[in-house]
Amino acid sequence: MEYSNKTFVTEFILLAFSEFHQYQILLFTIILYTYIVCIAGNMTIILLVVVKQSLHTPMYFFISIFTVLEIMFASVTIPKLLAILIQTKKTISFFGCFVQMYAFNALGETECFLLALMVFDRYLAINNPLRYSAIMNSPVCYRLAVLPWFLGFLVSFFPSIFTFLLDFCGPNEVDHFFCDLAPLQNLACSDPFISNMMTTMAAILATVFPFFTIMGFYIHIIYSVLKIKSIEGKSKAFSTCSSHLIVASLFYGSAIIVYVRPKGPNGSQYDKFYSLLYTVVTPVFNPFIYALRNRDVKKVLRNVFVKFLSQTGANIGAITRLKVLTHHENPILKPRWL
């Protein structure tokens, strides 16, 4: 009887960037282009790791998992954002909204834990180079790869379920381009205190703790690298870590700004712009960072490109020779009456 007179929300309206209505087509074009580049770039990294035997190492195994995560993470929000930018109907169903919210947070937190695992791999490779292959064998890599997924989906479950259990009986306009925890909690008719606390705890556990873990590992890595006598050894060690450090800084920096920083009176208005950094911008840059900052990937890309050019040149030469041969063997026929 307590809920008999309440009207519950059946769908939400994603406002996205409706205040910039005159730039909707421009935003659609830019975001569509970045999404295509994101998918193509990350797929290229995956194919290189799968095809090239020289990249069948633990480091590139984890990089390939990270690129799969990036594709999934971007695909949770960007297609819906593209749809609402060009459609007049900007709604999402109640259950669809919470499925998107859980998937987004679970995949994002999985990335946070995976980035920490990747720096642990680099730590072992630099500090225990002789035992590294024995420690990071295939069974160990597979078990370690499952751990971030388990933690990410587990940690995100609690704030998601407590937000889902809130009463939504009034406004349904979400001031964001996807369903996220804080915008939905702000729309609840019931007290979101517990949900807010669970969200803060999950954010600290999934972002702050892995971030400081990464910083701790990198302090040890830098200390170990500085003890290497050869300049070439130092350069190789730094090159394998620099790409990961850049990616981790971009991802954790934007995530901490959105989920951990204190909320000011106008803070939530800018969260969707900060969210663009790690949902759209970072997944686009990551493949290029790994490709341009990593010697092994650059070498493989160079070999593939040279092989492609030589194969293309050989095919063009064969076609040209065939045309010349055909021309000599089958001259142009004269008309029968001449």
XYZ file of C-alpha atoms in Angstrom:
338
model
C 0.000 0.000 0.000
C 2.962 2.250 0.522
C 3.692 2.339 -3.226
C 0.115 2.244 -4.544
C -0.175 5.997 -5.132
C 3.275 6.475 -6.656
C 3.978 6.845 -10.379
C 7.200 5.130 -11.303
C 9.509 6.111 -14.129
C 9.472 3.714 -17.098
C 12.082 5.488 -19.214
C 14.726 8.179 -18.950
C 15.567 11.088 -21.251
C 19.271 11.537 -21.953
C 19.834 15.260 -22.399
C 23.441 14.730 -23.612
C 24.587 17.981 -25.261
C 21.141 19.347 -26.069
C 22.203 22.843 -24.950
C 24.403 22.880 -28.071
C 21.546 21.992 -30.403
C 23.050 23.954 -33.310
C 26.176 21.772 -33.188
C 24.481 18.351 -33.028
C 25.500 17.311 -36.552
C 29.064 18.503 -36.007
C 29.290 16.592 -32.725
C 27.805 13.515 -34.413
C 30.405 13.658 -37.200
C 33.369 14.136 -34.842
C 32.274 11.406 -32.416
C 31.437 8.968 -35.236
C 34.876 9.514 -36.760
C 36.624 9.019 -33.413
C 34.595 5.854 -32.761
C 35.592 4.389 -36.140
C 39.249 5.258 -35.491
C 38.956 3.728 -32.008
C 37.595 0.420 -33.329
C 40.061 0.269 -36.240
C 43.081 1.171 -34.092
C 42.318 -1.286 -31.318
C 41.458 -4.053 -33.794
C 44.824 -3.484 -35.477
C 46.642 -3.994 -32.170
C 44.641 -7.194 -31.504
C 45.379 -8.607 -34.972
C 49.083 -7.811 -34.686
C 49.313 -9.581 -31.319
C 47.403 -12.620 -32.603
C 49.225 -12.972 -35.931
C 52.821 -12.075 -35.048
C 54.693 -14.731 -33.099
C 57.174 -12.149 -31.768
C 54.332 -10.477 -29.842
C 53.217 -13.659 -28.076
C 54.487 -12.467 -24.695
C 52.671 -11.716 -21.413
C 52.959 -7.955 -21.938
C 51.232 -8.037 -25.321
C 48.745 -10.612 -24.072
C 47.578 -8.100 -21.466
C 47.688 -5.270 -24.026
C 45.400 -7.257 -26.341
C 42.948 -7.817 -23.456
C 43.094 -4.103 -22.696
C 42.264 -3.226 -26.324
C 39.297 -5.626 -26.261
C 38.134 -3.862 -23.107
C 38.529 -0.468 -24.805
C 36.308 -1.549 -27.696
C 33.637 -2.860 -25.317
C 33.923 0.161 -23.029
C 33.475 2.637 -25.889
C 30.659 0.587 -27.458
C 28.556 0.738 -24.278
C 28.022 4.504 -24.576
C 29.081 5.903 -27.966
C 26.473 4.205 -30.237
C 23.660 5.477 -28.004
C 25.236 8.938 -27.925
C 25.392 8.964 -31.739
C 21.718 7.970 -31.889
C 20.481 10.697 -29.550
C 22.552 13.345 -31.346
C 20.574 12.888 -34.577
C 17.214 11.684 -33.249
C 14.450 13.770 -31.750
C 13.620 10.894 -29.380
C 16.356 10.801 -26.747
C 14.884 8.209 -24.415
C 16.228 4.986 -22.991
C 14.143 2.379 -21.188
C 14.334 2.029 -17.421
C 15.999 -1.384 -17.487
C 18.120 -0.471 -20.515
C 19.451 2.499 -18.575
C 20.540 0.380 -15.620
C 22.054 -2.298 -17.871
C 24.109 0.412 -19.567
C 25.086 1.871 -16.198
C 26.258 -1.467 -14.816
C 28.112 -2.467 -17.997
C 29.842 0.913 -18.202
C 30.992 0.914 -14.585
C 31.959 -2.765 -14.604
C 34.086 -2.412 -17.743
C 35.616 0.840 -16.513
C 36.599 -0.670 -13.181
C 37.929 -3.753 -14.967
C 40.221 -1.439 -16.941
C 41.429 0.153 -13.703
C 42.398 -3.212 -12.230
C 43.883 -4.408 -15.531
C 46.146 -1.357 -15.762
C 47.453 -2.170 -12.284
C 48.043 -5.769 -13.351
C 49.937 -4.610 -16.451
C 52.382 -2.542 -14.407
C 52.881 -5.548 -12.103
C 53.889 -7.526 -15.191
C 56.416 -4.836 -16.147
C 57.720 -4.802 -12.582
C 58.426 -8.533 -12.720
C 60.037 -8.288 -16.165
C 62.461 -5.551 -15.074
C 63.234 -6.730 -11.533
C 63.294 -10.494 -12.213
C 64.327 -10.872 -15.872
C 65.846 -14.350 -15.411
C 62.810 -15.815 -13.646
C 60.202 -13.776 -15.531
C 59.371 -16.448 -18.140
C 59.040 -19.114 -15.479
C 56.813 -16.948 -13.276
C 54.582 -15.519 -16.019
C 53.801 -18.744 -17.840
C 50.595 -19.222 -19.824
C 48.412 -20.680 -17.014
C 49.447 -17.872 -14.675
C 48.722 -15.231 -17.337
C 45.265 -16.668 -17.978
C 44.404 -16.727 -14.276
C 45.714 -13.195 -13.770
C 43.726 -11.986 -16.797
C 40.460 -13.209 -15.234
C 41.104 -11.361 -11.957
C 40.424 -7.772 -13.197
C 37.141 -8.896 -14.800
C 36.017 -10.564 -11.585
C 36.939 -7.573 -9.431
C 35.506 -5.011 -11.860
C 32.099 -6.674 -12.162
C 31.977 -7.448 -8.436
C 32.903 -3.963 -7.170
C 30.512 -2.209 -9.581
C 27.630 -4.521 -8.630
C 27.017 -2.977 -5.197
C 26.591 0.715 -6.144
C 24.608 -0.381 -9.209
C 22.152 -2.521 -7.254
C 21.693 0.095 -4.506
C 20.993 2.728 -7.177
C 18.565 0.379 -8.929
C 16.650 -0.104 -5.653
C 16.015 3.647 -5.275
C 12.542 5.020 -6.002
C 12.236 6.898 -9.298
C 8.829 8.525 -9.309
C 9.381 12.060 -10.567
C 11.782 13.730 -13.013
C 13.388 11.474 -15.617
C 15.760 13.829 -17.457
C 19.367 12.641 -17.091
C 21.835 15.484 -17.603
C 24.396 13.219 -19.235
C 24.984 11.360 -22.514
C 24.714 7.939 -20.840
C 23.261 6.461 -17.668
C 25.735 6.856 -14.837
C 25.473 6.486 -11.087
C 25.520 10.099 -9.887
C 23.032 11.541 -12.448
C 20.546 8.758 -11.668
C 20.967 9.103 -7.919
C 20.161 12.803 -8.246
C 16.787 11.880 -9.802
C 15.719 9.487 -7.045
C 12.682 10.263 -4.889
C 14.068 8.254 -1.978
C 17.173 9.048 0.045
C 20.290 8.127 -2.037
C 22.708 8.371 0.913
C 23.606 4.660 1.005
C 23.858 4.547 -2.780
C 26.142 7.598 -2.765
C 28.349 6.027 -0.102
C 28.602 2.774 -2.048
C 29.526 4.735 -5.174
C 32.271 6.623 -3.336
C 33.643 3.437 -1.805
C 33.641 1.674 -5.173
C 35.373 4.654 -6.805
C 38.092 4.683 -4.143
C 38.563 0.922 -4.378
C 38.608 0.803 -8.189
C 40.497 4.013 -8.993
C 42.454 5.422 -6.054
C 43.802 2.112 -4.762
C 44.994 0.832 -8.184
C 46.365 4.288 -9.012
C 48.599 4.392 -5.935
C 49.542 0.757 -6.547
C 50.724 1.733 -10.017
C 52.660 4.691 -8.648
C 54.331 2.423 -6.082
C 55.373 -0.089 -8.731
C 56.712 2.666 -10.964
C 58.851 4.070 -8.160
C 60.447 0.634 -7.820
C 60.752 0.286 -11.607
C 62.463 3.665 -11.991
C 64.831 2.811 -9.148
C 65.687 -0.519 -10.825
C 66.119 1.043 -14.274
C 68.491 3.697 -12.940
C 70.743 0.895 -11.694
C 71.087 -0.513 -15.238
C 74.516 0.469 -16.544
C 73.937 0.333 -20.316
C 72.122 3.213 -21.967
C 70.456 0.805 -24.395
C 69.088 -1.256 -21.498
C 67.694 1.830 -19.793
C 66.109 3.023 -23.031
C 64.477 -0.350 -23.702
C 63.121 -0.584 -20.148
C 61.673 2.932 -20.249
C 60.164 2.387 -23.717
C 58.180 -0.640 -22.510
C 56.808 1.327 -19.546
C 56.261 4.803 -21.014
C 53.251 3.840 -23.137
C 51.516 2.197 -20.177
C 52.290 5.183 -17.954
C 50.749 7.623 -20.459
C 47.608 5.490 -20.895
C 47.200 5.003 -17.136
C 47.659 8.732 -16.457
C 45.001 9.693 -19.018
C 42.485 7.131 -17.784
C 42.963 7.506 -14.029
C 43.255 11.285 -14.217
C 39.884 11.741 -15.921
C 38.197 9.010 -13.829
C 39.373 10.499 -10.529
C 38.183 13.962 -11.614
C 34.675 12.612 -12.260
C 34.193 10.066 -9.470
C 36.486 10.974 -6.566
C 36.849 14.770 -6.519
C 34.556 16.766 -4.190
C 31.394 17.912 -5.931
C 30.900 21.669 -6.081
C 27.597 23.384 -6.781
C 28.194 23.264 -10.544
C 30.449 20.212 -10.597
C 27.941 17.778 -12.062
C 27.327 20.083 -15.045
C 30.871 19.450 -16.248
C 31.033 15.710 -15.502
C 29.732 14.790 -18.947
C 32.505 16.820 -20.573
C 35.118 15.138 -18.374
C 33.506 11.794 -19.209
C 34.202 12.392 -22.887
C 37.914 12.136 -22.063
C 37.841 8.502 -20.973
C 34.854 7.306 -23.022
C 35.741 8.834 -26.407
C 39.168 10.505 -26.442
C 41.318 8.021 -24.483
C 40.216 4.862 -26.357
C 41.148 6.624 -29.624
C 44.633 7.624 -28.473
C 45.568 4.377 -26.742
C 46.351 2.301 -29.886
C 48.527 5.109 -31.256
C 50.312 5.462 -27.917
C 51.097 1.743 -27.843
C 52.084 1.746 -31.519
C 54.259 4.875 -31.489
C 55.866 4.443 -28.060
C 56.661 0.735 -28.300
C 59.640 -0.547 -30.269
C 58.275 -4.046 -30.851
C 54.951 -2.813 -32.190
C 56.664 -0.235 -34.400
C 58.974 -2.930 -35.764
C 56.081 -5.273 -36.539
C 54.078 -2.462 -38.166
C 57.108 -1.494 -40.252
C 57.617 -5.096 -41.396
C 53.944 -5.502 -42.257
C 53.946 -2.226 -44.189
C 57.112 -3.133 -46.128
C 55.751 -6.589 -46.888
C 52.467 -5.074 -48.060
C 54.273 -2.619 -50.353
C 56.543 -5.314 -51.805
C 53.583 -7.630 -52.344
C 51.591 -4.828 -53.957
C 54.554 -3.946 -56.200
C 54.978 -7.590 -57.172
C 51.291 -7.883 -58.050
C 51.381 -4.698 -60.141
C 54.497 -5.948 -61.939
C 52.880 -9.321 -62.644
C 49.743 -7.671 -64.015
C 51.837 -5.363 -66.222
C 53.866 -8.287 -67.618
C 50.676 -10.236 -68.254
C 49.156 -7.330 -70.170
C 52.293 -6.950 -72.318
C 52.413 -10.674 -73.010
C 48.726 -10.760 -73.909
C 49.176 -7.792 -76.213
C 51.986 -9.522 -78.144
C 50.248 -12.875 -78.380
C 46.826 -11.465 -79.355
C 47.248 -8.398 -81.573
C 44.221 -6.334 -82.429
C 42.197 -8.201 -85.036
C 41.416 -6.495 -88.284
C 37.847 -6.474 -89.589
C 37.061 -9.551 -91.745
C 36.207 -7.484 -94.819
C 39.741 -5.942 -95.010
